[in-house]
């Protein structure tokens, strides 16, 4: 458990994974089921201008990690947050009580990202990221391994099952032992 975990009335969960693995879908369903606050980092960065401009090659904002962490410090200390982002190594370790890494089979992910309009290097980089389990490795390096949980996200049944087991976990907070 994270060092500060016991002080929080409600836990903080990080939902991470390669783009397209279902972070936003899962996080918003989980927020609805539990009344936790869903924080989509990509949206927050755009909304509050927490970036250093636009990366033409990667076709995304260049996130300013320090500004993001400053922006979220108070709300994370309070607890009860589901943070949704395709990266996990720059958040303070103490923020999270559970780190969920969503995973999707390559062929399924390829179709999802193509539908989203990804092509060329952006598409192949993300597929490679999933093949090499980059986010799972990043999560294990950044957090205690016993709070990192990899969950399959190939179909709607997986989402239902994941949301249900995570809801149970949140409802049983704080842990008794
Ligand atoms: P992310 O936030 O990881 O980028 P998303 O939640 O926006 O992913 O989902 C991308 C698209 O794929 C969206 O159209 C919903 C669909 N999708 C995601 N996870 C799925 C799943 N487990 N089963 C079926 N469709 C899924």
PDB file of C-alpha atoms and ligand atoms in Angstrom:
ATOM      1  CA  UNK A   1       0.000   0.000   0.000  1.00  0.00           C
ATOM      2  CA  UNK A   2       1.161   3.537  -0.649  1.00  0.00           C
ATOM      3  CA  UNK A   3       2.675   5.275   2.355  1.00  0.00           C
ATOM      4  CA  UNK A   4      -0.181   7.760   2.763  1.00  0.00           C
ATOM      5  CA  UNK A   5      -2.934   5.295   1.897  1.00  0.00           C
ATOM      6  CA  UNK A   6      -4.328   4.775   5.375  1.00  0.00           C
ATOM      7  CA  UNK A   7      -4.940   8.491   5.866  1.00  0.00           C
ATOM      8  CA  UNK A   8      -7.296   8.733   2.914  1.00  0.00           C
ATOM      9  CA  UNK A   9     -10.991   8.130   3.472  1.00  0.00           C
ATOM     10  CA  UNK A  10     -11.297   7.119  -0.157  1.00  0.00           C
ATOM     11  CA  UNK A  11      -8.528   5.623  -2.295  1.00  0.00           C
ATOM     12  CA  UNK A  12      -6.782   7.045  -5.331  1.00  0.00           C
ATOM     13  CA  UNK A  13      -6.534   4.790  -8.372  1.00  0.00           C
ATOM     14  CA  UNK A  14      -4.392   5.247 -11.454  1.00  0.00           C
ATOM     15  CA  UNK A  15      -5.774   3.708 -14.642  1.00  0.00           C
ATOM     16  CA  UNK A  16      -3.010   3.492 -17.213  1.00  0.00           C
ATOM     17  CA  UNK A  17      -2.224   1.611 -20.433  1.00  0.00           C
ATOM     18  CA  UNK A  18      -1.483   2.231 -24.102  1.00  0.00           C
ATOM     19  CA  UNK A  19      -3.910   4.627 -25.851  1.00  0.00           C
ATOM     20  CA  UNK A  20      -7.022   2.725 -26.940  1.00  0.00           C
ATOM     21  CA  UNK A  21      -6.930   0.074 -24.211  1.00  0.00           C
ATOM     22  CA  UNK A  22     -10.083   1.512 -22.626  1.00  0.00           C
ATOM     23  CA  UNK A  23      -8.817   3.765 -19.842  1.00  0.00           C
ATOM     24  CA  UNK A  24     -11.420   6.487 -20.327  1.00  0.00           C
ATOM     25  CA  UNK A  25     -14.307   4.062 -20.864  1.00  0.00           C
ATOM     26  CA  UNK A  26     -13.330   2.055 -17.778  1.00  0.00           C
ATOM     27  CA  UNK A  27     -12.594   5.097 -15.606  1.00  0.00           C
ATOM     28  CA  UNK A  28     -15.846   6.854 -16.381  1.00  0.00           C
ATOM     29  CA  UNK A  29     -17.909   3.701 -15.723  1.00  0.00           C
ATOM     30  CA  UNK A  30     -16.003   3.180 -12.482  1.00  0.00           C
ATOM     31  CA  UNK A  31     -16.514   6.803 -11.424  1.00  0.00           C
ATOM     32  CA  UNK A  32     -20.226   6.453 -12.066  1.00  0.00           C
ATOM     33  CA  UNK A  33     -20.434   3.245 -10.027  1.00  0.00           C
ATOM     34  CA  UNK A  34     -18.471   4.575  -7.055  1.00  0.00           C
ATOM     35  CA  UNK A  35     -18.849   8.369  -7.062  1.00  0.00           C
ATOM     36  CA  UNK A  36     -15.112   8.777  -7.251  1.00  0.00           C
ATOM     37  CA  UNK A  37     -13.809  11.691  -9.334  1.00  0.00           C
ATOM     38  CA  UNK A  38     -12.579  10.822 -12.838  1.00  0.00           C
ATOM     39  CA  UNK A  39      -9.556  12.894 -13.833  1.00  0.00           C
ATOM     40  CA  UNK A  40      -8.619  12.526 -17.502  1.00  0.00           C
ATOM     41  CA  UNK A  41      -5.107  13.964 -17.633  1.00  0.00           C
ATOM     42  CA  UNK A  42      -5.231  14.611 -21.389  1.00  0.00           C
ATOM     43  CA  UNK A  43      -8.380  16.719 -20.999  1.00  0.00           C
ATOM     44  CA  UNK A  44      -7.004  18.516 -17.936  1.00  0.00           C
ATOM     45  CA  UNK A  45      -3.806  19.426 -19.793  1.00  0.00           C
ATOM     46  CA  UNK A  46      -5.824  20.975 -22.630  1.00  0.00           C
ATOM     47  CA  UNK A  47      -8.362  22.674 -20.380  1.00  0.00           C
ATOM     48  CA  UNK A  48      -5.816  24.288 -18.044  1.00  0.00           C
ATOM     49  CA  UNK A  49      -3.005  24.717 -20.547  1.00  0.00           C
ATOM     50  CA  UNK A  50      -0.614  22.502 -18.613  1.00  0.00           C
ATOM     51  CA  UNK A  51       1.589  21.981 -21.659  1.00  0.00           C
ATOM     52  CA  UNK A  52       4.553  23.411 -23.528  1.00  0.00           C
ATOM     53  CA  UNK A  53       2.953  23.539 -26.964  1.00  0.00           C
ATOM     54  CA  UNK A  54       2.092  20.995 -29.633  1.00  0.00           C
ATOM     55  CA  UNK A  55       4.310  18.149 -30.862  1.00  0.00           C
ATOM     56  CA  UNK A  56       3.857  17.973 -34.631  1.00  0.00           C
ATOM     57  CA  UNK A  57       5.525  14.575 -34.975  1.00  0.00           C
ATOM     58  CA  UNK A  58       3.544  12.863 -32.254  1.00  0.00           C
ATOM     59  CA  UNK A  59       0.410  14.929 -32.884  1.00  0.00           C
ATOM     60  CA  UNK A  60      -0.202  15.648 -29.218  1.00  0.00           C
ATOM     61  CA  UNK A  61       0.427  18.310 -26.597  1.00  0.00           C
ATOM     62  CA  UNK A  62       3.812  18.323 -24.889  1.00  0.00           C
ATOM     63  CA  UNK A  63       2.638  17.774 -21.354  1.00  0.00           C
ATOM     64  CA  UNK A  64       4.289  19.804 -18.578  1.00  0.00           C
ATOM     65  CA  UNK A  65       4.524  17.154 -15.880  1.00  0.00           C
ATOM     66  CA  UNK A  66       5.412  19.594 -13.071  1.00  0.00           C
ATOM     67  CA  UNK A  67       2.382  21.774 -13.800  1.00  0.00           C
ATOM     68  CA  UNK A  68       0.127  18.680 -13.843  1.00  0.00           C
ATOM     69  CA  UNK A  69       1.457  17.476 -10.486  1.00  0.00           C
ATOM     70  CA  UNK A  70       1.087  20.944  -8.916  1.00  0.00           C
ATOM     71  CA  UNK A  71      -2.454  21.214 -10.223  1.00  0.00           C
ATOM     72  CA  UNK A  72      -3.469  17.868  -8.725  1.00  0.00           C
ATOM     73  CA  UNK A  73      -1.648  17.869  -5.382  1.00  0.00           C
ATOM     74  CA  UNK A  74      -4.559  19.046  -3.186  1.00  0.00           C
ATOM     75  CA  UNK A  75      -7.197  16.904  -4.782  1.00  0.00           C
ATOM     76  CA  UNK A  76      -4.988  13.812  -4.622  1.00  0.00           C
ATOM     77  CA  UNK A  77      -4.258  14.407  -0.972  1.00  0.00           C
ATOM     78  CA  UNK A  78      -7.995  14.447  -0.330  1.00  0.00           C
ATOM     79  CA  UNK A  79      -8.417  11.009  -1.997  1.00  0.00           C
ATOM     80  CA  UNK A  80     -11.276   9.560  -4.046  1.00  0.00           C
ATOM     81  CA  UNK A  81      -9.749  10.028  -7.504  1.00  0.00           C
ATOM     82  CA  UNK A  82      -9.476   7.890 -10.619  1.00  0.00           C
ATOM     83  CA  UNK A  83      -6.618   9.254 -12.705  1.00  0.00           C
ATOM     84  CA  UNK A  84      -6.645   8.239 -16.375  1.00  0.00           C
ATOM     85  CA  UNK A  85      -3.406   8.623 -18.369  1.00  0.00           C
ATOM     86  CA  UNK A  86      -1.155   6.738 -20.792  1.00  0.00           C
ATOM     87  CA  UNK A  87       1.918   7.363 -18.657  1.00  0.00           C
ATOM     88  CA  UNK A  88       2.631   6.798 -15.003  1.00  0.00           C
ATOM     89  CA  UNK A  89       6.240   7.519 -14.127  1.00  0.00           C
ATOM     90  CA  UNK A  90       5.997  11.204 -13.218  1.00  0.00           C
ATOM     91  CA  UNK A  91       3.259  11.148 -10.570  1.00  0.00           C
ATOM     92  CA  UNK A  92       4.381  10.998  -6.929  1.00  0.00           C
ATOM     93  CA  UNK A  93       4.327   7.361  -5.826  1.00  0.00           C
ATOM     94  CA  UNK A  94       2.509   8.277  -2.589  1.00  0.00           C
ATOM     95  CA  UNK A  95      -0.575   9.423  -4.519  1.00  0.00           C
ATOM     96  CA  UNK A  96      -1.843   5.973  -5.474  1.00  0.00           C
ATOM     97  CA  UNK A  97      -3.294   3.045  -3.597  1.00  0.00           C
ATOM     98  CA  UNK A  98      -3.871   0.967  -6.737  1.00  0.00           C
ATOM     99  CA  UNK A  99      -2.372   1.143 -10.233  1.00  0.00           C
ATOM    100  CA  UNK A 100      -4.402  -0.587 -12.952  1.00  0.00           C
ATOM    101  CA  UNK A 101      -2.702  -1.331 -16.270  1.00  0.00           C
ATOM    102  CA  UNK A 102      -5.196  -2.149 -19.027  1.00  0.00           C
ATOM    103  CA  UNK A 103      -4.021  -4.489 -21.784  1.00  0.00           C
ATOM    104  CA  UNK A 104      -5.500  -5.276 -25.189  1.00  0.00           C
ATOM    105  CA  UNK A 105      -4.536  -7.858 -27.816  1.00  0.00           C
ATOM    106  CA  UNK A 106      -2.658  -6.267 -30.726  1.00  0.00           C
ATOM    107  CA  UNK A 107      -5.162  -7.019 -33.445  1.00  0.00           C
ATOM    108  CA  UNK A 108      -8.038  -5.593 -31.387  1.00  0.00           C
ATOM    109  CA  UNK A 109      -6.010  -2.521 -30.468  1.00  0.00           C
ATOM    110  CA  UNK A 110      -4.940  -2.002 -34.085  1.00  0.00           C
ATOM    111  CA  UNK A 111      -8.587  -1.801 -35.146  1.00  0.00           C
ATOM    112  CA  UNK A 112      -9.526   0.554 -32.306  1.00  0.00           C
ATOM    113  CA  UNK A 113      -6.676   2.958 -33.022  1.00  0.00           C
ATOM    114  CA  UNK A 114      -7.265   2.882 -36.790  1.00  0.00           C
ATOM    115  CA  UNK A 115     -10.903   3.770 -36.153  1.00  0.00           C
ATOM    116  CA  UNK A 116      -9.700   6.659 -34.007  1.00  0.00           C
ATOM    117  CA  UNK A 117      -7.758   7.928 -37.035  1.00  0.00           C
ATOM    118  CA  UNK A 118      -4.271   6.886 -35.934  1.00  0.00           C
ATOM    119  CA  UNK A 119      -1.978   5.956 -38.824  1.00  0.00           C
ATOM    120  CA  UNK A 120       1.692   5.642 -39.770  1.00  0.00           C
ATOM    121  CA  UNK A 121       4.247   6.024 -36.985  1.00  0.00           C
ATOM    122  CA  UNK A 122       1.649   7.044 -34.425  1.00  0.00           C
ATOM    123  CA  UNK A 123      -0.246   3.800 -34.999  1.00  0.00           C
ATOM    124  CA  UNK A 124       2.799   1.516 -35.113  1.00  0.00           C
ATOM    125  CA  UNK A 125       4.443   3.166 -32.077  1.00  0.00           C
ATOM    126  CA  UNK A 126       1.373   2.551 -29.978  1.00  0.00           C
ATOM    127  CA  UNK A 127       1.019  -1.062 -31.139  1.00  0.00           C
ATOM    128  CA  UNK A 128       4.693  -1.625 -30.314  1.00  0.00           C
ATOM    129  CA  UNK A 129       4.164   0.002 -26.932  1.00  0.00           C
ATOM    130  CA  UNK A 130       1.470  -2.595 -26.225  1.00  0.00           C
ATOM    131  CA  UNK A 131       3.476  -5.547 -27.587  1.00  0.00           C
ATOM    132  CA  UNK A 132       6.423  -4.695 -25.347  1.00  0.00           C
ATOM    133  CA  UNK A 133       4.176  -4.040 -22.329  1.00  0.00           C
ATOM    134  CA  UNK A 134       5.821  -0.649 -21.870  1.00  0.00           C
ATOM    135  CA  UNK A 135       3.163   0.669 -19.485  1.00  0.00           C
ATOM    136  CA  UNK A 136       3.205  -2.450 -17.317  1.00  0.00           C
ATOM    137  CA  UNK A 137       6.988  -2.207 -16.976  1.00  0.00           C
ATOM    138  CA  UNK A 138       6.780   1.526 -16.281  1.00  0.00           C
ATOM    139  CA  UNK A 139       4.138   0.911 -13.595  1.00  0.00           C
ATOM    140  CA  UNK A 140       6.202  -1.821 -11.921  1.00  0.00           C
ATOM    141  CA  UNK A 141       9.258   0.412 -11.902  1.00  0.00           C
ATOM    142  CA  UNK A 142       7.373   3.405 -10.511  1.00  0.00           C
ATOM    143  CA  UNK A 143       5.166   1.770  -7.830  1.00  0.00           C
ATOM    144  CA  UNK A 144       5.326  -1.077  -5.376  1.00  0.00           C
ATOM    145  CA  UNK A 145       4.562  -4.228  -7.389  1.00  0.00           C
ATOM    146  CA  UNK A 146       1.857  -5.349  -4.978  1.00  0.00           C
ATOM    147  CA  UNK A 147      -0.362  -2.393  -5.925  1.00  0.00           C
ATOM    148  CA  UNK A 148       0.082  -2.853  -9.709  1.00  0.00           C
ATOM    149  CA  UNK A 149      -2.681  -4.867 -11.352  1.00  0.00           C
ATOM    150  CA  UNK A 150      -2.758  -5.785 -15.062  1.00  0.00           C
ATOM    151  CA  UNK A 151      -6.286  -6.271 -16.461  1.00  0.00           C
ATOM    152  CA  UNK A 152      -7.329  -7.485 -19.926  1.00  0.00           C
ATOM    153  CA  UNK A 153      -9.509  -5.065 -21.889  1.00  0.00           C
ATOM    154  CA  UNK A 154     -10.417  -6.814 -25.143  1.00  0.00           C
ATOM    155  CA  UNK A 155     -14.185  -6.612 -25.104  1.00  0.00           C
ATOM    156  CA  UNK A 156     -17.225  -5.217 -23.303  1.00  0.00           C
ATOM    157  CA  UNK A 157     -17.392  -8.226 -20.954  1.00  0.00           C
ATOM    158  CA  UNK A 158     -13.871  -7.388 -19.801  1.00  0.00           C
ATOM    159  CA  UNK A 159     -14.937  -3.808 -19.038  1.00  0.00           C
ATOM    160  CA  UNK A 160     -17.957  -5.008 -17.064  1.00  0.00           C
ATOM    161  CA  UNK A 161     -15.831  -7.484 -15.105  1.00  0.00           C
ATOM    162  CA  UNK A 162     -13.053  -4.955 -14.452  1.00  0.00           C
ATOM    163  CA  UNK A 163     -15.445  -2.235 -13.304  1.00  0.00           C
ATOM    164  CA  UNK A 164     -17.206  -4.682 -11.021  1.00  0.00           C
ATOM    165  CA  UNK A 165     -14.035  -5.994  -9.356  1.00  0.00           C
ATOM    166  CA  UNK A 166     -12.604  -2.479  -8.979  1.00  0.00           C
ATOM    167  CA  UNK A 167     -15.904  -1.278  -7.497  1.00  0.00           C
ATOM    168  CA  UNK A 168     -15.700  -4.069  -4.901  1.00  0.00           C
ATOM    169  CA  UNK A 169     -12.144  -3.076  -4.116  1.00  0.00           C
ATOM    170  CA  UNK A 170     -13.112   0.595  -3.641  1.00  0.00           C
ATOM    171  CA  UNK A 171     -16.101  -0.292  -1.450  1.00  0.00           C
ATOM    172  CA  UNK A 172     -13.912  -2.348   0.853  1.00  0.00           C
ATOM    173  CA  UNK A 173     -11.583   0.618   1.434  1.00  0.00           C
ATOM    174  CA  UNK A 174      -9.763   1.049   3.777  1.00  0.00           C
ATOM    175  CA  UNK A 175      -8.170  -2.384   3.932  1.00  0.00           C
ATOM    176  CA  UNK A 176      -8.618  -4.030   7.342  1.00  0.00           C
ATOM    177  CA  UNK A 177      -5.243  -5.734   7.631  1.00  0.00           C
TER     178      UNK A 177
HETATM  179  P1  LIG B   1      -8.179   5.032 -23.885  1.00  0.00           P
HETATM  180  O1  LIG B   1      -8.777   5.964 -22.872  1.00  0.00           O
HETATM  181  O2  LIG B   1      -7.325   3.972 -23.250  1.00  0.00           O
HETATM  182  O3  LIG B   1      -7.477   5.705 -25.008  1.00  0.00           O
HETATM  183  P2  LIG B   1     -10.936   4.604 -24.684  1.00  0.00           P
HETATM  184  O4  LIG B   1     -11.666   4.286 -23.428  1.00  0.00           O
HETATM  185  O5  LIG B   1     -11.036   6.003 -25.206  1.00  0.00           O
HETATM  186  O6  LIG B   1      -9.379   4.201 -24.540  1.00  0.00           O
HETATM  187  O7  LIG B   1     -11.404   3.552 -25.776  1.00  0.00           O
HETATM  188  C1  LIG B   1     -11.035   3.676 -27.132  1.00  0.00           C
HETATM  189  C2  LIG B   1     -12.129   3.092 -27.997  1.00  0.00           C
HETATM  190  O8  LIG B   1     -12.172   1.680 -27.851  1.00  0.00           O
HETATM  191  C3  LIG B   1     -13.525   3.578 -27.651  1.00  0.00           C
HETATM  192  O9  LIG B   1     -14.251   3.654 -28.852  1.00  0.00           O
HETATM  193  C4  LIG B   1     -14.095   2.495 -26.779  1.00  0.00           C
HETATM  194  C5  LIG B   1     -13.403   1.252 -27.280  1.00  0.00           C
HETATM  195  N1  LIG B   1     -13.057   0.305 -26.214  1.00  0.00           N
HETATM  196  C6  LIG B   1     -12.162   0.496 -25.229  1.00  0.00           C
HETATM  197  N2  LIG B   1     -12.056  -0.570 -24.458  1.00  0.00           N
HETATM  198  C7  LIG B   1     -12.905  -1.483 -24.950  1.00  0.00           C
HETATM  199  C8  LIG B   1     -13.260  -2.833 -24.577  1.00  0.00           C
HETATM  200  N3  LIG B   1     -12.695  -3.458 -23.519  1.00  0.00           N
HETATM  201  N4  LIG B   1     -14.190  -3.462 -25.315  1.00  0.00           N
HETATM  202  C9  LIG B   1     -14.751  -2.863 -26.383  1.00  0.00           C
HETATM  203  N5  LIG B   1     -14.465  -1.605 -26.787  1.00  0.00           N
HETATM  204  C10 LIG B   1     -13.557  -0.924 -26.075  1.00  0.00           C
END
